[in-house]
Amino acid sequence: MKETLYSLDIGDFERLLTVIQSHFELYGPTVRDSAVVYEKVETTRDLPQGWVDDQAPGRYRLEKTDSPLFFGHVVGPQSWKKYLFPAREQLWSVKKESAQVKRSANPQKPMAFLGVRSCELAAIEVQDKVFSHGTQPDAFYHRRRNDLFIVAVNCTTSSRNCFCTSMNSGPKCNGNFDLALTEVLDGAIHRIVVEVKSKRAQDLIAPLHLKTPSPAEIAAAQHAVEENAKTMARSFSTEGLKESLQNSPDHPRWNKIAERCLDCANCTMVCPTCFCSSTVDTTDLTGDNAERWRQWDSCFNLEFSYIHGGEIRKSTASRYRQWLTHKLANWWDQFGTSGCVGCGRCISWCPVGIDLTEEATAIQEGQE
Amino acid sequence: MDKSPHEWMTPTFVPILQVRPESSDTFSIELESEHFPSPGQFNMLYVFGVGEVPISVSRAKASRYIHTIRSVGAVTQALRKLKTGDLVGVRGPFGRGWPIEKAKGRDLLILAGGIGLAPLRPILDEAARNIEQFKNVTLLYGARKPSDCLFKEDWENWERAGINILATVDATETNWNRSVGVVTKLIPKVKFDPANAISFVCGPEIMMLFCVEALNNQGMEEHNIYLSMERNMKCAVGYCGHCQFGVDFICKQGPVFPYPALKSRLKVREI
Ligand SMILES: Cc1cc2nc3c(=O)[nH]c(=O)nc-3n(C[C@H](O)[C@H](O)[C@H](O)COP(=O)(O)OP(=O)(O)OC[C@H]3O[C@@H](n4cnc5c(N)ncnc54)[C@H](O)[C@@H]3O)c2cc1C
Ligand code: SF4
Ligand code: SF4
């Protein structure tokens, strides 16, 4: 489909959210407990208008400004995987008496995500591959994914931990989305330029009779994203990195990192591509009904690699090595893509500020 | 197996047809089945409310198969408490097994340690049934003590069919007229043509490594040696991430691998 552009004022934007909600359950960014998180949103008032984030290794701070921008922040501690691949979900239940297994279906209204950044589009694409590569596609994931409506946002700002330009994942949205928004500010005039990518998005917004943007608005939107790309603070060279990591299991740097790493697993929880899970089998108090749940797990947990006789990865060094090597190297062999999209979450949310780009570079360069 | 996608995570409950003790800590259960797993494949066995574990198929017959289980922890102990008629949840069969076709027309060396004999029994059954399709077939088996040796009642059949059995134990008891010591010491005693031989190995990782070295010393080429790997497994269909061994998901690309595919990683600690 040929891309079509529109220009929205705040009233139009409000009506856009309404029309989306007539077909989808809408989720978007909102401020909770001093962080931008993804929750159900209904109106533009739920969005983090004016909030900006200050991120650095081990640091995430929100600040309220008088900017009218709805998307002046970047990524927070949560990612969209919380909806596509929930932290905990029931797979099935069974009654002892009948031994009839009931598969969990949780029928739900199709979801729409508002404010998906380009790195997050890339992360969703990565998880699409992950959850298709097994013996069979993972039906729990794909059931939610298939109907998903995506309203992306082109980032016009980035944090000190963002490195999407290095990972070819942004800041301009190129992946699979239905609509992509770019906020432009010209003095006091705040408009949103919308790119329509899908037929269903075109049909959805048709009743809104949106305005065509002026050439100046289009140019301003493009410029804002390009400027952001040019000024992105962090860069990360991945050339030859896969081989370096795979050939360096005994590098002394792993032990060095282990002196700082707390094994807290934060990095894997916030990462939008990490997919490891565990199953938990439970019974109710009567013992007559059993359930199986699937919940996020992490390669930083000691029990993760447990087999009878002891855990395989006992040392922190081996667990960090597993994480980083998987993410930046083995992922290529397994799924034909990097496991890192450059969102910087693991850097911001590591309590001791371990920076994967720094560690990977050190290993590649042979630094101790 | 023809199942719709998320049925892969859903067990089917089947009754235990027979329970059989094999040694002080090991037992077998026989289950009804619509599937005919290939040798070396495994199932996920679920005990109501307790949990689920990967267990190899230790014998497959028409419409039924046997699992042989060493009880070591929560789930395997719960399995041990089950009786004939009790239900077990089954998912599977999963994984890639032993490349038996490659063994035909060649000398076949089967090396097993302890419970490692379970996933190899279907190979021994097959070799005994069609011994003329193979050259020399030898089983080298190591166990802790004579009473821990599994499937003793099969040994006679296998030997009668022409399979050469060399067994060894760590510590002897009475009535043991075979070897004492580690299984690798038996390897030089086997006559085989290194240019036309293949070996299937299953046991603790360290034992498998020593076997590879000893086989190598006897001229067996690395690409003719196959090992069955073990890692924690939660889903068995490639999604939970637990069984990763470097780039491989053991549940999917394995559990049986040609040694060269594992070589660079087997020597890495804690991988
Ligand atoms: C492909 C494959 C085939 C196997 N075939 C057999 C077999 O034929 N007979 C047999 O006796 N054993 C076999 N095992 C080992 C068996 O799965 C473990 O002994 C069993 O999981 C122990 O579980 P538990 O709950 O009794 O022990 P616990 O020590 O209580 O273990 C707790 C949990 O850790 C995990 N776990 C522990 N040990 C292992 C392990 N070795 N492998 C994978 N997950 C583990 C399981 O999820 C288990 O429930 C096989 C393992 C694999 C990977
Ligand atoms: S590894 Fe870190 S920077 Fe890369 S995608 Fe995951 S959380 Fe983002
Ligand atoms: S790298 Fe940081 S976030 Fe990850 S486990 Fe270690 S301390 Fe936690």
XYZ file of C-alpha atoms and ligand atoms in Angstrom:
708
model
C 0.000 0.000 0.000
C 1.266 3.455 -0.874
C 1.906 5.425 2.265
C -0.473 8.267 2.968
C 0.173 11.155 5.342
C -2.244 13.147 7.476
C -1.892 15.958 9.941
C -3.683 15.858 13.276
C -4.378 18.501 15.864
C -5.096 17.440 19.446
C -8.807 17.131 18.777
C -8.147 14.824 15.839
C -5.768 12.795 17.948
C -8.456 12.401 20.607
C -10.929 11.215 17.979
C -8.340 8.811 16.611
C -8.010 7.194 20.051
C -11.787 6.891 20.260
C -12.146 5.264 16.895
C -9.366 2.771 17.682
C -11.170 1.832 20.878
C -14.325 0.954 19.014
C -12.408 -2.004 17.575
C -9.557 -2.650 19.959
C -8.526 -2.652 23.581
C -6.102 0.275 23.620
C -2.830 0.215 25.542
C -0.326 3.018 25.708
C 2.198 4.895 27.832
C 1.112 6.441 31.103
C 2.904 7.601 34.253
C 2.814 5.263 37.264
C 5.160 5.250 40.252
C 7.673 7.632 38.693
C 8.012 5.677 35.474
C 6.335 5.560 32.091
C 4.595 2.205 31.875
C 2.209 0.604 29.414
C -1.359 0.352 30.608
C -4.883 0.693 29.278
C -5.408 4.209 28.009
C -8.637 5.887 26.938
C -7.941 9.515 26.224
C -4.988 11.762 25.513
C -5.178 12.785 29.177
C -3.845 9.356 30.130
C -0.687 9.925 28.105
C 2.553 11.249 29.676
C 2.208 14.696 28.162
C 5.180 16.871 29.099
C 7.060 14.079 30.867
C 10.645 13.511 29.847
C 13.057 10.881 31.080
C 16.676 11.157 32.040
C 18.477 7.869 31.553
C 22.071 6.780 32.101
C 23.650 3.503 33.215
C 21.727 2.502 36.353
C 19.590 5.609 36.144
C 16.025 6.427 35.111
C 14.356 9.650 36.278
C 11.120 11.192 35.067
C 10.670 14.904 34.997
C 7.562 16.959 34.267
C 8.095 19.829 31.842
C 5.650 22.208 30.228
C 6.285 20.678 26.805
C 3.028 19.768 25.066
C 4.560 16.585 23.607
C 2.818 13.312 24.407
C 5.824 11.218 23.401
C 8.729 13.342 24.600
C 9.949 10.443 26.749
C 11.533 7.261 25.372
C 11.319 3.676 26.650
C 10.598 2.825 30.275
C 10.933 -0.345 32.325
C 8.170 -2.188 30.517
C 7.924 -3.364 26.962
C 5.042 -4.627 24.866
C 6.030 -8.177 25.607
C 3.996 -7.815 28.797
C 0.898 -8.108 26.580
C 2.080 -10.420 23.807
C 3.989 -12.736 26.120
C 2.600 -12.072 29.613
C 4.836 -12.503 32.641
C 2.515 -15.224 33.905
C -0.268 -17.066 32.138
C -2.217 -20.234 32.583
C -1.691 -22.852 29.890
C -4.219 -25.413 31.025
C -6.050 -26.931 33.944
C -7.124 -30.462 34.676
C -9.525 -32.180 37.043
C -8.174 -35.299 38.670
C -11.449 -37.165 38.396
C -11.983 -36.872 34.658
C -8.359 -36.275 33.576
C -9.854 -33.933 31.012
C -7.365 -31.204 30.220
C -8.882 -27.818 29.582
C -6.691 -25.534 27.518
C -6.725 -21.886 28.502
C -8.179 -19.743 25.779
C -8.736 -16.315 27.425
C -10.722 -14.823 24.546
C -10.098 -11.118 24.513
C -10.820 -8.146 22.370
C -7.975 -7.607 19.869
C -5.340 -5.245 21.197
C -4.035 -1.950 19.849
C -0.690 -0.586 21.059
C -0.179 3.170 21.031
C 3.298 4.655 21.086
C 5.365 1.728 19.868
C 8.897 2.954 19.183
C 10.953 1.704 16.264
C 13.185 -0.367 18.558
C 10.035 -1.895 19.981
C 8.724 -2.736 16.520
C 12.043 -4.461 15.953
C 11.689 -6.286 19.285
C 8.208 -7.497 18.360
C 9.604 -8.764 15.074
C 12.324 -10.596 16.978
C 9.790 -12.267 19.259
C 7.656 -13.144 16.228
C 10.633 -15.147 14.983
C 11.322 -16.653 18.386
C 7.774 -17.859 18.869
C 7.620 -19.336 15.375
C 10.854 -21.272 15.409
C 9.850 -24.159 17.651
C 8.401 -27.492 16.702
C 5.166 -25.590 16.103
C 4.395 -21.847 16.327
C 3.516 -20.884 19.901
C -0.246 -20.505 19.707
C -0.526 -18.502 22.927
C 1.707 -15.809 21.476
C 0.345 -15.806 17.944
C -3.269 -15.667 19.015
C -2.582 -12.277 20.569
C -0.163 -11.140 17.915
C -2.268 -11.845 14.835
C -4.949 -9.232 15.484
C -2.648 -6.630 16.953
C -3.081 -3.046 15.694
C 0.083 -0.973 16.012
C 0.261 2.799 16.328
C 3.965 3.503 16.220
C 5.803 6.673 17.157
C 8.905 8.023 15.459
C 11.296 9.157 18.170
C 12.363 12.776 17.973
C 14.431 12.443 21.118
C 16.565 9.705 22.627
C 18.074 8.883 25.992
C 21.748 8.474 26.722
C 21.197 4.711 26.733
C 19.509 4.466 23.333
C 21.549 2.970 20.489
C 18.965 2.010 17.885
C 20.982 3.629 15.088
C 23.781 1.143 15.790
C 21.368 -1.792 15.730
C 19.575 -0.666 12.559
C 16.330 -0.447 14.436
C 15.508 3.232 14.478
C 14.720 5.925 15.271
C 12.432 5.938 12.202
C 9.766 3.263 12.174
C 10.189 1.012 9.179
C 8.751 -2.239 10.367
C 5.276 -3.555 10.468
C 2.863 -1.001 11.835
C -0.558 0.326 10.965
C -0.037 3.986 11.790
C 3.094 5.896 12.706
C 2.981 9.258 14.467
C 5.567 12.024 14.473
C 4.980 14.930 16.795
C 6.037 18.329 15.445
C 6.271 21.503 17.411
C 6.452 24.836 15.613
C 6.464 27.507 18.261
C 3.160 26.999 20.051
C 1.701 24.876 17.254
C 1.679 21.203 18.123
C 0.673 18.798 15.378
C 1.014 15.098 14.776
C 1.942 13.854 11.320
C 0.502 10.401 10.734
C 1.770 7.873 8.262
C -0.787 5.249 7.277
C 0.764 1.928 6.387
C -2.063 -0.605 6.294
C -5.367 -0.887 4.507
C -7.180 -1.554 7.762
C -5.710 1.598 9.269
C -6.853 3.572 6.252
C -10.363 2.163 6.631
C -10.352 2.854 10.348
C -9.468 6.534 10.028
C -11.540 7.264 6.918
C -14.516 8.583 8.952
C -12.242 11.123 10.663
C -11.706 13.103 7.429
C -8.190 14.076 8.394
C -6.245 16.928 6.861
C -3.307 16.510 4.525
C -0.100 17.880 6.081
C 1.601 20.927 4.583
C 5.018 20.390 2.971
C 6.496 22.307 5.898
C 4.944 19.905 8.406
C 6.215 16.897 6.487
C 9.691 18.402 6.333
C 9.636 19.286 10.033
C 8.598 15.744 10.993
C 11.322 14.218 8.858
C 13.916 16.636 10.154
C 13.088 15.970 13.801
C 13.655 12.221 13.379
C 16.809 12.660 11.313
C 18.258 15.100 13.848
C 17.589 12.599 16.583
C 19.424 9.903 14.624
C 22.373 12.222 14.055
C 22.679 13.254 17.681
C 22.194 9.875 19.320
C 24.809 9.787 22.047
C 25.567 6.094 22.243
C 27.050 3.970 19.508
C 27.986 0.324 19.444
C 30.015 -1.442 16.802
C 28.774 -4.963 16.209
C 31.039 -5.904 13.335
C 32.744 -9.206 14.061
C 31.105 -9.252 17.490
C 29.258 -12.550 17.005
C 32.491 -14.444 16.335
C 34.382 -12.644 19.095
C 31.813 -13.538 21.710
C 31.421 -17.122 20.570
C 35.182 -17.571 20.585
C 35.751 -15.979 24.000
C 34.106 -18.207 26.610
C 37.235 -18.043 28.746
C 37.812 -14.309 28.502
C 38.892 -12.852 31.887
C 36.393 -10.021 31.440
C 33.525 -12.369 32.352
C 34.918 -12.668 35.863
C 35.407 -8.937 36.043
C 31.729 -8.337 35.203
C 30.750 -10.952 37.761
C 32.367 -8.859 40.487
C 29.701 -6.230 39.843
C 26.671 -8.206 38.608
C 24.154 -8.989 41.355
C 22.333 -11.763 39.439
C 19.161 -9.771 39.983
C 17.805 -10.633 36.508
C 16.513 -7.085 35.964
C 18.180 -6.922 32.560
C 16.288 -9.982 31.302
C 12.969 -8.819 32.728
C 13.118 -5.392 31.075
C 14.522 -6.650 27.785
C 11.816 -6.667 25.108
C 13.255 -9.729 23.347
C 14.185 -12.041 26.248
C 11.826 -14.988 26.008
C 12.907 -17.638 28.509
C 10.121 -19.069 30.597
C 9.454 -21.739 33.137
C 6.417 -23.864 33.821
C 4.841 -24.073 37.233
C 2.550 -26.940 38.109
C 0.153 -26.357 40.973
C -2.866 -27.932 42.641
C -5.653 -26.315 44.618
C -6.165 -27.019 48.312
C -8.429 -30.005 47.667
C -5.780 -31.546 45.439
C -8.458 -32.347 42.864
C -7.626 -29.627 40.367
C -4.254 -28.969 38.858
C -3.024 -26.137 36.693
C -0.026 -25.352 34.580
C 1.273 -21.828 34.369
C 3.991 -20.401 32.249
C 6.006 -17.521 33.687
C 9.046 -15.509 32.701
C 12.305 -17.004 33.807
C 15.836 -15.698 33.553
C 19.207 -17.218 32.737
C 20.480 -15.227 35.733
C 18.531 -17.465 38.122
C 20.642 -20.260 39.541
C 17.871 -22.865 39.187
C 17.504 -22.037 35.525
C 20.190 -24.535 34.564
C 19.478 -27.059 37.318
C 19.684 -30.714 36.475
C 19.884 -33.550 38.933
C 23.335 -33.370 40.472
C 23.657 -29.595 40.321
C 23.248 -26.466 38.279
C 25.227 -26.176 35.071
C 25.831 -22.426 35.416
C 26.845 -21.938 39.019
C 28.980 -18.837 38.676
C 27.691 -15.368 37.928
C 30.347 -15.113 35.227
C 28.862 -18.084 33.369
C 25.369 -16.651 33.646
C 26.312 -13.223 32.400
C 28.273 -14.900 29.609
C 25.216 -16.951 28.685
C 23.044 -13.847 28.545
C 25.368 -11.649 26.538
C 26.544 -14.382 24.171
C 22.982 -15.488 23.549
C 21.708 -11.978 23.013
C 24.416 -10.686 20.704
C 25.739 -13.837 19.056
C 23.845 -17.137 19.371
C 20.593 -15.378 18.519
C 21.919 -14.954 14.966
C 22.353 -18.708 14.573
C 19.007 -19.451 16.158
C 16.750 -16.821 14.634
C 18.751 -15.001 11.946
C 18.688 -11.731 13.874
C 20.377 -9.971 16.749
C 18.663 -10.466 20.091
C 19.350 -6.825 20.933
C 17.466 -3.946 19.357
C 19.326 -1.153 21.119
C 16.591 0.077 23.444
C 18.981 0.582 26.373
C 16.571 -0.726 29.003
C 19.026 -3.230 30.457
C 21.544 -0.422 30.918
C 19.119 1.913 32.694
C 17.587 -0.737 34.926
C 20.748 -2.537 35.989
C 21.107 -1.503 39.632
C 24.875 -1.347 39.268
C 24.819 0.224 35.814
C 26.450 -2.570 33.823
C 26.433 -1.488 30.208
C 26.256 -4.325 27.690
C 27.732 -2.239 24.891
C 30.780 -1.503 27.009
C 31.180 -5.120 28.115
C 30.741 -6.561 24.622
C 33.225 -4.065 23.223
C 35.736 -4.902 25.942
C 35.479 -8.597 25.099
C 35.815 -7.933 21.417
C 38.841 -5.737 21.944
C 40.433 -8.199 24.325
C 40.450 -5.778 27.267
C 40.559 -7.269 30.708
C 2.416 -36.397 15.483
C -0.603 -34.569 14.230
C -1.482 -32.036 16.888
C -2.727 -28.518 16.628
C -0.220 -25.909 17.877
C -0.880 -25.368 21.535
C -1.693 -28.979 22.155
C 2.076 -29.374 22.211
C 2.028 -27.899 25.677
C -0.939 -30.030 26.726
C -0.460 -33.543 28.062
C -2.684 -36.477 27.263
C -3.436 -38.695 30.226
C -2.833 -42.403 29.725
C -3.016 -45.301 32.163
C 0.033 -47.195 33.326
C -0.278 -50.724 31.988
C 2.544 -52.171 34.027
C 5.155 -51.159 36.590
C 8.407 -53.010 36.932
C 11.288 -52.476 39.337
C 14.655 -52.510 37.567
C 17.069 -51.842 40.443
C 17.039 -50.316 43.906
C 16.294 -46.836 42.551
C 15.130 -47.479 39.006
C 11.830 -48.732 37.635
C 9.967 -48.992 34.357
C 6.428 -48.059 33.436
C 4.622 -49.258 30.367
C 2.173 -46.881 28.716
C -0.334 -47.139 25.958
C 0.514 -44.984 22.965
C -0.671 -44.022 19.519
C 2.839 -42.977 18.574
C 5.873 -44.957 17.639
C 8.833 -42.906 18.814
C 12.174 -43.466 17.141
C 15.066 -44.683 19.320
C 16.593 -41.855 21.349
C 13.456 -39.696 21.423
C 11.852 -38.671 24.705
C 8.504 -37.750 26.213
C 7.561 -35.212 28.853
C 5.907 -37.147 31.696
C 3.608 -35.255 34.043
C 2.494 -36.380 37.485
C -0.761 -34.754 38.553
C 0.028 -31.506 40.363
C 3.696 -32.360 40.929
C 5.517 -31.540 37.737
C 6.843 -32.712 34.434
C 10.168 -34.220 33.374
C 11.833 -35.404 30.160
C 12.195 -39.183 30.014
C 13.512 -41.241 27.108
C 11.637 -44.096 25.544
C 13.412 -47.256 26.646
C 11.404 -49.642 24.488
C 8.759 -49.149 21.828
C 6.349 -51.803 20.744
C 3.198 -51.597 18.686
C 0.722 -49.333 20.531
C 2.740 -49.153 23.743
C 6.078 -48.064 25.049
C 8.212 -48.277 28.126
C 9.944 -45.584 30.130
C 12.708 -46.492 32.532
C 13.172 -43.956 35.277
C 15.739 -43.440 37.993
C 14.087 -41.804 40.939
C 16.228 -38.888 41.994
C 13.926 -36.014 42.932
C 10.414 -34.640 43.247
C 8.840 -35.748 39.979
C 10.684 -39.013 39.486
C 9.871 -40.015 43.073
C 6.210 -39.191 42.461
C 6.334 -41.310 39.310
C 7.726 -44.141 41.336
C 4.712 -44.115 43.642
C 2.298 -44.706 40.770
C 0.686 -48.099 40.268
C -0.829 -50.003 37.406
C -3.949 -48.171 36.260
C -2.822 -44.762 37.526
C -2.745 -41.964 34.985
C 0.337 -40.199 33.692
C 0.283 -37.073 31.530
C 2.333 -37.508 28.366
C 3.576 -35.022 25.789
C 5.744 -36.142 22.920
C 7.633 -37.800 21.409
C 10.232 -35.058 21.033
C 13.740 -34.621 19.705
C 16.063 -36.272 17.248
C 17.220 -39.752 18.152
C 20.036 -42.080 17.152
C 20.849 -42.271 13.417
C 20.323 -46.024 13.244
C 20.322 -46.116 9.445
C 23.932 -44.914 9.492
C 24.879 -47.909 11.650
C 23.682 -50.494 9.167
C 26.447 -52.398 7.397
C 28.972 -51.209 9.989
C 30.400 -52.142 13.356
C 28.220 -50.584 16.026
C 29.584 -49.722 19.479
C 27.012 -48.807 22.073
C 28.435 -47.186 25.201
C 26.185 -46.569 28.161
C 26.626 -45.493 31.747
C 23.954 -46.166 34.384
C 20.497 -44.948 33.366
C 22.094 -44.017 30.012
C 21.246 -47.522 28.858
C 17.532 -46.623 28.793
C 17.555 -44.474 25.614
C 19.865 -47.022 23.968
C 17.733 -50.101 24.626
C 15.574 -49.487 21.524
C 18.812 -49.566 19.495
C 19.839 -52.864 21.073
C 16.348 -54.246 20.423
C 16.568 -53.199 16.803
C 20.074 -54.616 16.400
C 18.995 -57.905 17.973
C 15.996 -58.168 15.645
C 18.005 -57.407 12.508
C 21.514 -58.437 13.469
C 22.339 -59.414 9.877
C 22.009 -55.756 8.856
C 24.969 -54.819 11.044
C 28.561 -55.987 11.322
C 29.759 -56.484 14.900
C 27.438 -54.995 17.493
C 28.936 -54.422 20.940
C 27.422 -53.035 24.117
C 29.855 -51.526 26.603
C 28.021 -50.854 29.828
C 29.165 -49.348 33.081
C 27.171 -49.266 36.311
C 27.931 -48.534 39.938
C 27.425 -52.096 41.136
C 26.137 -55.383 39.676
C 22.648 -54.981 41.117
C 22.366 -51.578 39.436
C 22.842 -53.058 35.969
C 19.667 -52.457 34.030
C 17.741 -54.846 31.790
C 19.715 -57.943 32.793
C 16.878 -60.134 31.496
C 17.438 -58.670 28.028
C 21.165 -59.351 27.997
C 20.685 -63.025 27.300
C 18.436 -62.331 24.305
C 20.836 -59.755 22.969
C 23.810 -62.074 23.390
C 21.913 -64.927 21.768
C 21.165 -62.676 18.794
C 24.896 -62.058 18.439
C 25.466 -58.832 20.341
C 28.701 -58.784 22.289
C 28.220 -57.407 25.812
C 31.042 -56.085 27.939
C 29.957 -54.738 31.302
C 31.862 -53.221 34.154
C 31.046 -51.941 37.643
C 32.674 -49.477 40.005
C 32.370 -51.827 42.969
C 31.748 -55.532 42.830
C 29.282 -57.673 44.739
C 28.942 -61.447 44.650
C 28.018 -63.202 41.376
C 29.885 -60.833 39.125
C 32.123 -62.407 36.546
C 32.531 -59.335 34.374
C 34.896 -56.365 34.706
C 35.510 -53.842 37.450
C 36.538 -50.270 36.602
C 35.520 -47.531 34.264
C 33.787 -48.273 30.993
C 36.485 -46.599 28.895
C 38.892 -49.364 29.896
C 36.744 -51.820 27.943
C 37.098 -49.961 24.673
C 40.534 -51.359 23.698
C 39.088 -54.863 24.172
C 36.603 -54.392 21.354
C 37.616 -55.380 17.852
C 36.195 -53.019 15.323
C 37.123 -51.583 11.967
C 37.653 -47.862 12.642
C 37.076 -47.073 8.998
C 33.653 -48.660 9.102
C 32.319 -48.236 12.597
C 29.923 -45.975 14.434
C 29.361 -45.360 18.107
C 26.334 -44.257 20.175
C 27.148 -42.964 23.659
C 24.876 -42.010 26.571
C 25.830 -41.359 30.163
C 27.098 -38.579 32.412
C 28.814 -35.848 30.407
C 32.235 -36.546 31.868
C 31.930 -40.252 31.048
C 30.937 -39.382 27.475
C 34.002 -37.153 27.124
C 36.332 -39.934 28.254
C 34.583 -42.345 25.889
C 35.135 -40.021 22.957
C 38.821 -39.777 23.815
C 39.191 -43.539 24.158
C 37.278 -44.202 20.934
C 39.442 -41.659 19.211
C 42.563 -43.414 20.447
C 41.285 -46.596 18.834
C 40.976 -44.816 15.514
C 37.266 -44.027 15.533
C 36.665 -40.791 13.706
C 34.863 -38.040 15.572
C 32.017 -37.690 13.115
C 31.095 -41.330 13.718
C 30.519 -40.746 17.415
C 27.043 -39.697 18.607
C 26.199 -38.455 22.099
C 22.875 -37.868 23.838
C 22.840 -34.612 25.812
C 20.945 -33.633 28.920
C 19.830 -30.183 30.048
C 16.951 -28.759 32.054
C 13.820 -28.758 29.903
C 10.496 -27.127 30.569
C 8.681 -27.067 27.240
C 10.498 -29.543 24.945
C 9.258 -27.632 21.891
C 11.936 -24.934 21.667
C 10.436 -21.974 23.539
C 11.416 -22.064 27.197
C 15.137 -21.508 26.582
C 16.276 -23.804 29.382
C 17.948 -26.494 27.297
C 20.196 -24.149 25.341
C 23.681 -25.462 24.823
C 25.394 -22.641 22.991
C 23.466 -22.143 19.783
C 21.506 -25.397 20.064
C 18.220 -26.146 21.745
C 18.817 -29.702 22.963
C 15.110 -30.528 22.830
C 14.920 -29.668 19.151
C 18.332 -30.112 17.548
C 19.076 -33.016 19.939
C 19.170 -34.736 22.334
C 21.397 -36.848 20.075
C 24.224 -34.990 18.325
C 27.260 -36.018 16.288
C 30.275 -35.270 18.450
C 31.833 -32.631 16.132
C 28.695 -30.512 16.544
C 29.318 -30.388 20.306
C 33.075 -30.553 20.473
C 33.969 -26.889 20.926
C 31.373 -26.460 23.665
C 31.827 -29.670 25.638
C 35.152 -28.427 26.904
C 33.791 -25.075 28.038
C 32.939 -25.010 31.719
C 29.418 -24.057 32.824
C 28.131 -23.488 29.306
C 16.307 -35.761 26.876
C 16.333 -36.332 28.262
C 16.049 -37.663 28.454
C 16.048 -38.212 29.726
N 15.745 -39.558 29.869
C 15.715 -40.094 31.103
C 15.349 -41.470 31.276
O 15.058 -42.195 30.325
N 15.318 -41.960 32.536
C 15.630 -41.178 33.620
O 15.574 -41.695 34.738
N 15.991 -39.898 33.481
C 16.036 -39.324 32.253
N 16.370 -37.993 32.119
C 16.692 -37.226 33.326
C 15.416 -36.812 34.040
O 14.692 -35.911 33.253
C 15.728 -36.181 35.409
O 16.281 -37.152 36.233
C 14.479 -35.607 36.042
O 14.113 -34.423 35.379
C 14.665 -35.320 37.516
O 13.484 -34.709 37.981
P 13.030 -34.740 39.482
O 11.888 -33.803 39.621
O 12.794 -36.121 39.931
O 14.340 -34.245 40.209
P 14.691 -32.849 40.979
O 16.080 -32.987 41.383
O 13.629 -32.677 42.063
O 14.530 -31.827 39.840
C 13.724 -30.660 39.833
C 13.432 -30.286 38.405
O 14.620 -29.964 37.694
C 14.569 -30.443 36.364
N 15.591 -31.475 36.154
C 16.268 -32.098 37.106
N 17.173 -32.963 36.583
C 17.038 -32.886 35.247
C 17.697 -33.545 34.162
N 18.666 -34.436 34.352
N 17.319 -33.223 32.913
C 16.366 -32.313 32.714
N 15.700 -31.667 33.701
C 16.039 -31.941 34.950
C 13.195 -31.002 36.178
O 12.342 -30.018 35.690
C 12.827 -31.405 37.579
O 11.467 -31.535 37.799
C 16.374 -37.423 30.852
C 16.687 -36.069 30.664
C 16.663 -35.518 29.391
C 16.992 -34.076 29.208
S 19.737 -6.338 25.416
Fe 19.323 -4.400 26.505
S 19.483 -2.803 24.909
Fe 19.315 -4.779 23.848
S 17.114 -5.023 23.449
Fe 17.520 -6.052 25.419
S 17.133 -4.475 26.987
Fe 17.318 -3.397 24.996
S 23.705 -7.338 34.577
Fe 22.751 -5.876 36.023
S 20.540 -6.121 35.671
Fe 21.532 -7.937 34.758
S 21.543 -9.498 36.433
Fe 23.506 -8.400 36.579
S 23.110 -6.750 38.104
Fe 21.083 -7.492 37.403
